[in-house]
PDB file of N, CA and C in Angstrom:
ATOM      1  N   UNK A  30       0.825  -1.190   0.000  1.00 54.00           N
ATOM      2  CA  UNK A  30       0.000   0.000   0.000  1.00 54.00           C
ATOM      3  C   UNK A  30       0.868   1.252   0.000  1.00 54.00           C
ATOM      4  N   UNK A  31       2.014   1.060   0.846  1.00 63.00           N
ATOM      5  CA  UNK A  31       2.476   2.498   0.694  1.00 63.00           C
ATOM      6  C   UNK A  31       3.284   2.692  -0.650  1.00 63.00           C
ATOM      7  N   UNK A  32       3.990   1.355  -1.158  1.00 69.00           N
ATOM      8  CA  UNK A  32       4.664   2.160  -2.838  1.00 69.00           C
ATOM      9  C   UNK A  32       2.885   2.457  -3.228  1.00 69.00           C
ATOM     10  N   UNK A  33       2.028   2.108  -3.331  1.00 68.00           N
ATOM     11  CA  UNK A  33       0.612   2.893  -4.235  1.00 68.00           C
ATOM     12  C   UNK A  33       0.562   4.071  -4.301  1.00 68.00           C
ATOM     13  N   UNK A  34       0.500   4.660  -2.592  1.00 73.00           N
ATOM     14  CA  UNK A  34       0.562   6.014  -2.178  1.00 73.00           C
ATOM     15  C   UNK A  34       1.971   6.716  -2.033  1.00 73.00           C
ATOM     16  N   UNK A  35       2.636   6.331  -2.516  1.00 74.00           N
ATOM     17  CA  UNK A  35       3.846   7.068  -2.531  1.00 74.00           C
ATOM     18  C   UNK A  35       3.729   7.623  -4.547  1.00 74.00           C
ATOM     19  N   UNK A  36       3.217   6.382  -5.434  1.00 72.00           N
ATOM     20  CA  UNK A  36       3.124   7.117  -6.644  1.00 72.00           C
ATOM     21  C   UNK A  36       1.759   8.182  -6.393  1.00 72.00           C
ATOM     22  N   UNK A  37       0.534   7.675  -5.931  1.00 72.00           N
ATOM     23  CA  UNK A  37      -0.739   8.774  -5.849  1.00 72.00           C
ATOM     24  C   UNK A  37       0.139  10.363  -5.284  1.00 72.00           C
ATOM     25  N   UNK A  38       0.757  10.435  -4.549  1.00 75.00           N
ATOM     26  CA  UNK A  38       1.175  11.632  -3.920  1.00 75.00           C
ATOM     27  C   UNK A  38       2.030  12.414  -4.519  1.00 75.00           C
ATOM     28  N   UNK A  39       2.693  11.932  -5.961  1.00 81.00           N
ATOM     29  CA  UNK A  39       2.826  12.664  -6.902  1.00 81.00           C
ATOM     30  C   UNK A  39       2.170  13.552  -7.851  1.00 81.00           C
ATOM     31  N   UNK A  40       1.042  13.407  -7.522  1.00 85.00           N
ATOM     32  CA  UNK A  40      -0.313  14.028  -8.224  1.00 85.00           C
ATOM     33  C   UNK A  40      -0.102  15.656  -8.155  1.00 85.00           C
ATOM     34  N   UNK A  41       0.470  16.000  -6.687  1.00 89.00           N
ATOM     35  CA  UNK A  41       0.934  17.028  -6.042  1.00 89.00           C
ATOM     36  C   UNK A  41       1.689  18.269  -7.153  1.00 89.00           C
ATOM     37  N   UNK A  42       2.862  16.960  -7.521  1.00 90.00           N
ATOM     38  CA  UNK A  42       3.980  17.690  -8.624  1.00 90.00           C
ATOM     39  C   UNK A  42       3.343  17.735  -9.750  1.00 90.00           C
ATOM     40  N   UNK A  43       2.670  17.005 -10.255  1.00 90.00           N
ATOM     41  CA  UNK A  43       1.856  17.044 -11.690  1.00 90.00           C
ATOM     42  C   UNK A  43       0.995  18.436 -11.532  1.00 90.00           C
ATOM     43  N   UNK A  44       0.460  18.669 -10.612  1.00 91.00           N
ATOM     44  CA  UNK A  44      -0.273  19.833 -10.191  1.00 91.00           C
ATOM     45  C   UNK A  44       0.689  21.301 -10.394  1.00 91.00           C
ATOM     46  N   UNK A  45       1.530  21.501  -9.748  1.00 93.00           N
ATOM     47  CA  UNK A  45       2.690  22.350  -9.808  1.00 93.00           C
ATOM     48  C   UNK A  45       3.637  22.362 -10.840  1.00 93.00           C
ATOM     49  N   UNK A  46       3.096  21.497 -11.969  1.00 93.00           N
ATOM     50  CA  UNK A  46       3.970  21.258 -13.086  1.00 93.00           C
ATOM     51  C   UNK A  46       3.821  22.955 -13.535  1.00 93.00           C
ATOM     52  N   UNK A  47       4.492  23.920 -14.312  1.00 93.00           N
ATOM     53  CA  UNK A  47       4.488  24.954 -15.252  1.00 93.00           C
ATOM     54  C   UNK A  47       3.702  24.200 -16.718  1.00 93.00           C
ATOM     55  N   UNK A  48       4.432  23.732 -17.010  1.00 95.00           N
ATOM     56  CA  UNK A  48       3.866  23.429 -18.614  1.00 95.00           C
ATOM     57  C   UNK A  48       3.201  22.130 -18.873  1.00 95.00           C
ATOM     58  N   UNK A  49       2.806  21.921 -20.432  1.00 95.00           N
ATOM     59  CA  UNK A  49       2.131  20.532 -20.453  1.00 95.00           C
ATOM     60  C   UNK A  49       2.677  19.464 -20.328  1.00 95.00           C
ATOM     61  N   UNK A  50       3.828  19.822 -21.336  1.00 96.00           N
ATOM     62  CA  UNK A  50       4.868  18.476 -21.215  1.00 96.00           C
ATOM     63  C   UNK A  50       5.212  18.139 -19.865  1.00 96.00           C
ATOM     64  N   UNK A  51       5.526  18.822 -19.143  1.00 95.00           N
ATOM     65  CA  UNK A  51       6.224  18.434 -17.494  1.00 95.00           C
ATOM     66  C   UNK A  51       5.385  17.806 -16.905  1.00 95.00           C
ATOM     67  N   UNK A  52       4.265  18.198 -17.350  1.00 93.00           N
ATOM     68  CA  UNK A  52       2.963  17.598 -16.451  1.00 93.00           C
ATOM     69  C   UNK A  52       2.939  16.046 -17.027  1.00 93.00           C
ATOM     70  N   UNK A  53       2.520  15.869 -18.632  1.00 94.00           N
ATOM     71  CA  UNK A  53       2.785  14.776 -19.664  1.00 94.00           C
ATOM     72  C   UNK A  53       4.157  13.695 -19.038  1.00 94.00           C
ATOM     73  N   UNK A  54       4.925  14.262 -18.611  1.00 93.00           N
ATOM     74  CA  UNK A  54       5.827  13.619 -18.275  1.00 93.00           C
ATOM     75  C   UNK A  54       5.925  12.679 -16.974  1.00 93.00           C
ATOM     76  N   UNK A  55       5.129  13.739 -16.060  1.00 92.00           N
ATOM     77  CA  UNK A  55       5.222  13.258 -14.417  1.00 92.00           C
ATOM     78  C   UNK A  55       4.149  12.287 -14.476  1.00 92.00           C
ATOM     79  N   UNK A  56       3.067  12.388 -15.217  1.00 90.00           N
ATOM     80  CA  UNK A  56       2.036  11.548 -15.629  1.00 90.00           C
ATOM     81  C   UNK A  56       2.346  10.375 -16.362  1.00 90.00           C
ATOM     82  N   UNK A  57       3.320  10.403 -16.884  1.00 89.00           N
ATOM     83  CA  UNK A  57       3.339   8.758 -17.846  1.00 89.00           C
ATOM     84  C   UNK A  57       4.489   8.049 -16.703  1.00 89.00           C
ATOM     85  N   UNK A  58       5.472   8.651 -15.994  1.00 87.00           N
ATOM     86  CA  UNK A  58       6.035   7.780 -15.067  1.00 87.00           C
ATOM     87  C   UNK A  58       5.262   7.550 -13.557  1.00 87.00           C
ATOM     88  N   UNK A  59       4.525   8.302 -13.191  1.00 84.00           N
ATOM     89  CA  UNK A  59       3.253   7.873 -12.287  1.00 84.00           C
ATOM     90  C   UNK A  59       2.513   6.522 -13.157  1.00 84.00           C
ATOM     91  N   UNK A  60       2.248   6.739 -14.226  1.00 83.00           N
ATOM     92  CA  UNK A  60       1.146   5.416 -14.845  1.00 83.00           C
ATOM     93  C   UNK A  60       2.088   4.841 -14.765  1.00 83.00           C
ATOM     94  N   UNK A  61       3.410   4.242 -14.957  1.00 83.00           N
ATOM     95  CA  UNK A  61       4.272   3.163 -15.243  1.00 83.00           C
ATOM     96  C   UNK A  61       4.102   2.878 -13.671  1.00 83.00           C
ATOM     97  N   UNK A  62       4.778   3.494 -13.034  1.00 81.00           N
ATOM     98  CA  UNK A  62       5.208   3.392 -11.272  1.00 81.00           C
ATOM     99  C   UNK A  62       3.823   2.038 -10.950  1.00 81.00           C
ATOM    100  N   UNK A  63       2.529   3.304 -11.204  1.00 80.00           N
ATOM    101  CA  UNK A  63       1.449   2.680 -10.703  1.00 80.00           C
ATOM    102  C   UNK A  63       1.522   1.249 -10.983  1.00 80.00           C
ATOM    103  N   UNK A  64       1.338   0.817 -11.603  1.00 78.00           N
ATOM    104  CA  UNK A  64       0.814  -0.943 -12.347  1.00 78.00           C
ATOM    105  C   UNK A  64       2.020  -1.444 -11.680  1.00 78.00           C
ATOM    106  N   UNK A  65       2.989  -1.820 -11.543  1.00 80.00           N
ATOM    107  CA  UNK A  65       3.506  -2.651 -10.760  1.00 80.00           C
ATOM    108  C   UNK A  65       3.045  -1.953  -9.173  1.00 80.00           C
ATOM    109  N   UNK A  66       3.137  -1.384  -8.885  1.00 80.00           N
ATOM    110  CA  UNK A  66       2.450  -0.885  -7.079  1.00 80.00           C
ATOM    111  C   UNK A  66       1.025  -1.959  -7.025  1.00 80.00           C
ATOM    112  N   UNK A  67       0.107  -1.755  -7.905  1.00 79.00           N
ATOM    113  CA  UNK A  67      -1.087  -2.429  -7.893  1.00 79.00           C
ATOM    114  C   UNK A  67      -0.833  -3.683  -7.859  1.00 79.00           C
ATOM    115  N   UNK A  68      -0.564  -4.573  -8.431  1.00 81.00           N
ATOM    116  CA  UNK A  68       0.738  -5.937  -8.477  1.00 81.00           C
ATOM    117  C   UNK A  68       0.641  -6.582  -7.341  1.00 81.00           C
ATOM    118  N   UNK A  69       1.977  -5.842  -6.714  1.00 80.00           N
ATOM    119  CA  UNK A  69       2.342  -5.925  -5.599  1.00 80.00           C
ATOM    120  C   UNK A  69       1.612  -5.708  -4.191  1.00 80.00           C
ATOM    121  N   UNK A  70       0.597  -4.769  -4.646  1.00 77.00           N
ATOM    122  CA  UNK A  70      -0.393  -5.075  -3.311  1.00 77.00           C
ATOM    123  C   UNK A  70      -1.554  -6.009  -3.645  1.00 77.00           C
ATOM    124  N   UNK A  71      -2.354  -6.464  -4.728  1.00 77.00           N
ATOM    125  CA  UNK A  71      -3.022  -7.302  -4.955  1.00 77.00           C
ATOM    126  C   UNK A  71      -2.950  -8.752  -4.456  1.00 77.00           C
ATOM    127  N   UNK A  72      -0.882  -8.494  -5.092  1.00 81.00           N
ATOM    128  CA  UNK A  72      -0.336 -10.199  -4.012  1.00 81.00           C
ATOM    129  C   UNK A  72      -0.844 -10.395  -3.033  1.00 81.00           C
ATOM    130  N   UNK A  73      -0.445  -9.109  -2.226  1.00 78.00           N
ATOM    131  CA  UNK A  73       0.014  -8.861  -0.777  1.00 78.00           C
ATOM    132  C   UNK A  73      -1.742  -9.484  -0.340  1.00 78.00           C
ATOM    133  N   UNK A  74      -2.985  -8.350  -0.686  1.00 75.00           N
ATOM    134  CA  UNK A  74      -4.404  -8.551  -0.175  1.00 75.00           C
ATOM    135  C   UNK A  74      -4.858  -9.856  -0.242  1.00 75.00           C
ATOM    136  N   UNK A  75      -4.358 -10.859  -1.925  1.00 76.00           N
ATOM    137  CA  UNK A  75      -4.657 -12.043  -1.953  1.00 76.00           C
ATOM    138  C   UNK A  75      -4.242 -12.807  -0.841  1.00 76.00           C
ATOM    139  N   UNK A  76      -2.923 -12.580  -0.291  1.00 77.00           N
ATOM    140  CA  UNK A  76      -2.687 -13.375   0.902  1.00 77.00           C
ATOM    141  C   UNK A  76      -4.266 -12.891   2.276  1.00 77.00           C
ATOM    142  N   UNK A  77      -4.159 -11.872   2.523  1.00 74.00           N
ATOM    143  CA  UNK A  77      -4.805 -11.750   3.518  1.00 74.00           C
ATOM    144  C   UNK A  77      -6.404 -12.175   3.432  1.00 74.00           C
ATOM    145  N   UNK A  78      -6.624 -12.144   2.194  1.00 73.00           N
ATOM    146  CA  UNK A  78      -7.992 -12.610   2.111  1.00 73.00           C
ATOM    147  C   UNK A  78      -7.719 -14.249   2.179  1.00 73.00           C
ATOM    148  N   UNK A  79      -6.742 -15.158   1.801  1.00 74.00           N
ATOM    149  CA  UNK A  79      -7.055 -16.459   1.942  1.00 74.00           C
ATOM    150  C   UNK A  79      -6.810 -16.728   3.249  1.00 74.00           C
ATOM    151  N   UNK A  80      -5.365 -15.752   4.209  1.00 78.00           N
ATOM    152  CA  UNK A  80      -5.241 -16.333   5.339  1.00 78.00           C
ATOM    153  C   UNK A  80      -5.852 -15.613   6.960  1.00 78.00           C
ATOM    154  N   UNK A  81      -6.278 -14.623   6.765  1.00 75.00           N
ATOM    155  CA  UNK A  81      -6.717 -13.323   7.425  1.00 75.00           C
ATOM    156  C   UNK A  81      -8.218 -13.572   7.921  1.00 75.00           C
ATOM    157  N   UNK A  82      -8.303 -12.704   8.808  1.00 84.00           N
ATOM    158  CA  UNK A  82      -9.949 -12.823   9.691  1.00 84.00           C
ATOM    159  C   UNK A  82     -10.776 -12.399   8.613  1.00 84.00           C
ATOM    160  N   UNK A  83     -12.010 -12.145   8.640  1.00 83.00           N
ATOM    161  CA  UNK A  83     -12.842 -11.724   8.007  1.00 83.00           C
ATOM    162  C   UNK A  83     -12.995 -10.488   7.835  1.00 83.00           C
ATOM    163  N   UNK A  84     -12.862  -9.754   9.091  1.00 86.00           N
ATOM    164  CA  UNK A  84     -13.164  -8.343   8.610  1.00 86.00           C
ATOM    165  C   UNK A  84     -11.415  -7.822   7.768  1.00 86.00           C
ATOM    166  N   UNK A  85     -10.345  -8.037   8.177  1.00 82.00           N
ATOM    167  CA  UNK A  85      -9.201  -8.097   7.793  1.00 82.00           C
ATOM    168  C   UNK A  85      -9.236  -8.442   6.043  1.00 82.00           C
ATOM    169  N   UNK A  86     -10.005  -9.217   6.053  1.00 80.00           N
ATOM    170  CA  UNK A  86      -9.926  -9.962   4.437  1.00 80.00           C
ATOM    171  C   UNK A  86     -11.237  -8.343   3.993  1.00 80.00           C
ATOM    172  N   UNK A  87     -12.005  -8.391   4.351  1.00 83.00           N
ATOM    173  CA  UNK A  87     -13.212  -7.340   3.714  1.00 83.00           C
ATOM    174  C   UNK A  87     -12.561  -5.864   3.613  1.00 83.00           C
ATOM    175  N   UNK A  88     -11.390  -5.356   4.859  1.00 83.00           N
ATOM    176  CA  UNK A  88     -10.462  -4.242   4.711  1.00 83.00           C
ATOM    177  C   UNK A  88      -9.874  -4.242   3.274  1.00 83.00           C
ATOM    178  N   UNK A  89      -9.205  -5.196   3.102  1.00 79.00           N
ATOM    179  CA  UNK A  89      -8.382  -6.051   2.028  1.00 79.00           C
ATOM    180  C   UNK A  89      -8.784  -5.011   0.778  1.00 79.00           C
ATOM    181  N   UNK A  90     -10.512  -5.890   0.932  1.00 80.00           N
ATOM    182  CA  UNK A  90     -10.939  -6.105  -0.543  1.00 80.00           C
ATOM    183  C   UNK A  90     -11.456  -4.389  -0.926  1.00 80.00           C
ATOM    184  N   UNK A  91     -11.805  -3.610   0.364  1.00 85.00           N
ATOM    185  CA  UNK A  91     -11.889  -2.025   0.333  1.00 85.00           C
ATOM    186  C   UNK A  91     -10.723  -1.181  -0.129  1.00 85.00           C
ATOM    187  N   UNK A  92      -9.694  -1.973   0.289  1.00 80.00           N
ATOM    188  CA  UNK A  92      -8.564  -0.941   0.201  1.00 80.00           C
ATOM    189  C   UNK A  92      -8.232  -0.755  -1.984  1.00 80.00           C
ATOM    190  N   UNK A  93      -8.243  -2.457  -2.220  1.00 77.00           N
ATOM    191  CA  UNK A  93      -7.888  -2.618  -3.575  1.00 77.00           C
ATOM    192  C   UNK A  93      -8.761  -2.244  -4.248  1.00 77.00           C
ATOM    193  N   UNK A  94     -10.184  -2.128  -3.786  1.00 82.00           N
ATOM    194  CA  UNK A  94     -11.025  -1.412  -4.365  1.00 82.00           C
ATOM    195  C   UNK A  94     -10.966   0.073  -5.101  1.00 82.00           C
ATOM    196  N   UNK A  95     -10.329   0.839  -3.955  1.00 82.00           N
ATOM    197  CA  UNK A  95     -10.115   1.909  -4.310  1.00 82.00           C
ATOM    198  C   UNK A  95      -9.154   2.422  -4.853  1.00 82.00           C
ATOM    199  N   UNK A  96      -7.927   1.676  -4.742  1.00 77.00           N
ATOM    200  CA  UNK A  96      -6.673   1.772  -5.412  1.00 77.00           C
ATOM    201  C   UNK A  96      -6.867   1.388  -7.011  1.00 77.00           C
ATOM    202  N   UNK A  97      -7.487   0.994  -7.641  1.00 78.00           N
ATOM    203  CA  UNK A  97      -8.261   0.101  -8.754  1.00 78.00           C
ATOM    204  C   UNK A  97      -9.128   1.434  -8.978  1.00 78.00           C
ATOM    205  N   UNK A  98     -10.047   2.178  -8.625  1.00 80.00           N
ATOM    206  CA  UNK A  98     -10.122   3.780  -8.828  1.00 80.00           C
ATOM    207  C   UNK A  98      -9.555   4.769  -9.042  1.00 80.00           C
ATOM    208  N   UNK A  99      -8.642   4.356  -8.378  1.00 76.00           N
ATOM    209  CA  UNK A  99      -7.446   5.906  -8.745  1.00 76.00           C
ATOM    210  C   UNK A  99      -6.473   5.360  -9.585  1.00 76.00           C
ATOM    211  N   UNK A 100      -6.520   4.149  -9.908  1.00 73.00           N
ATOM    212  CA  UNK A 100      -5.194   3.982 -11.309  1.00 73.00           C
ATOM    213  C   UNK A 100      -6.053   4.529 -12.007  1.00 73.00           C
ATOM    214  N   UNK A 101      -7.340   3.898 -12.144  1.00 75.00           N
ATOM    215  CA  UNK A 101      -8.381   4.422 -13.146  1.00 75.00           C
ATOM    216  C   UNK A 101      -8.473   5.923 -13.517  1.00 75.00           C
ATOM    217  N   UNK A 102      -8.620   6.405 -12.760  1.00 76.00           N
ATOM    218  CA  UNK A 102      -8.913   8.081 -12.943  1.00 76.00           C
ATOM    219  C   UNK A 102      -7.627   8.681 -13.229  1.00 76.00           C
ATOM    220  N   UNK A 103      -6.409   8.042 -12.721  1.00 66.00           N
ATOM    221  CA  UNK A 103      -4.838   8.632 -13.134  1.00 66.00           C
ATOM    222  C   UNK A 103      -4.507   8.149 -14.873  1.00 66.00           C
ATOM    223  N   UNK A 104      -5.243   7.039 -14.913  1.00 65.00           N
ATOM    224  CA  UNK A 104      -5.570   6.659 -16.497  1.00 65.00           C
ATOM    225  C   UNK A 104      -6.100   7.081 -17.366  1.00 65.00           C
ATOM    226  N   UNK A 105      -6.678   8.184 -16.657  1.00 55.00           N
ATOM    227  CA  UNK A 105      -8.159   8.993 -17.731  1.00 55.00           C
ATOM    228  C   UNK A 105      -7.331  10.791 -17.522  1.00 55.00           C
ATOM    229  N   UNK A 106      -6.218  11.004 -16.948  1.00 51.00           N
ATOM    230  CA  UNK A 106      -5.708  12.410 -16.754  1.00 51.00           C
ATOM    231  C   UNK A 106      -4.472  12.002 -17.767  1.00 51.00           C
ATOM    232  N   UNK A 107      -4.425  10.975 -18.444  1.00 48.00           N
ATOM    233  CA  UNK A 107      -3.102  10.876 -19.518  1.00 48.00           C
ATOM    234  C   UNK A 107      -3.333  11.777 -20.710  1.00 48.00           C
TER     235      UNK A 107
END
């Protein structure tokens, strides 16, 4: 979860970019960053949902939920 939010919190600099390209730029290595982050926590939730309590496994499935939203919407600002 935190490499996810460590690329989301670049959004910041894309914001403060001056021009398009800079922005174009901080944006296509955020989309790269992202997809392996998603990956890697999907592993991670799959574990907790097969070995984890219930509400632990339902956290899980909230958290990837929303992370699965914001690649989305960081996918649609390209």
């Amino acid at each position: 979860m935190h490499a996810f939010s460590a690329v989301t919190w670049q959004i910041d600099d894309v914001d403060a970019a001056r021009d398009r390209a800079s922005k174009d730029r901080l944006l296509r290595q955020m989309h790269e960053r992202i997809s392996s982050a998603i990956g890697d926590m999907n592993s991670a939730m799959h574990e907790v949902r097969l070995d984890g309590p219930a509400e632990v496994s339902a956290a899980a499935d909230h958290a990837r939920y929303g992370a699965t939203l914001a690649a989305a919407a960081q996918g649609a600002h390209r």
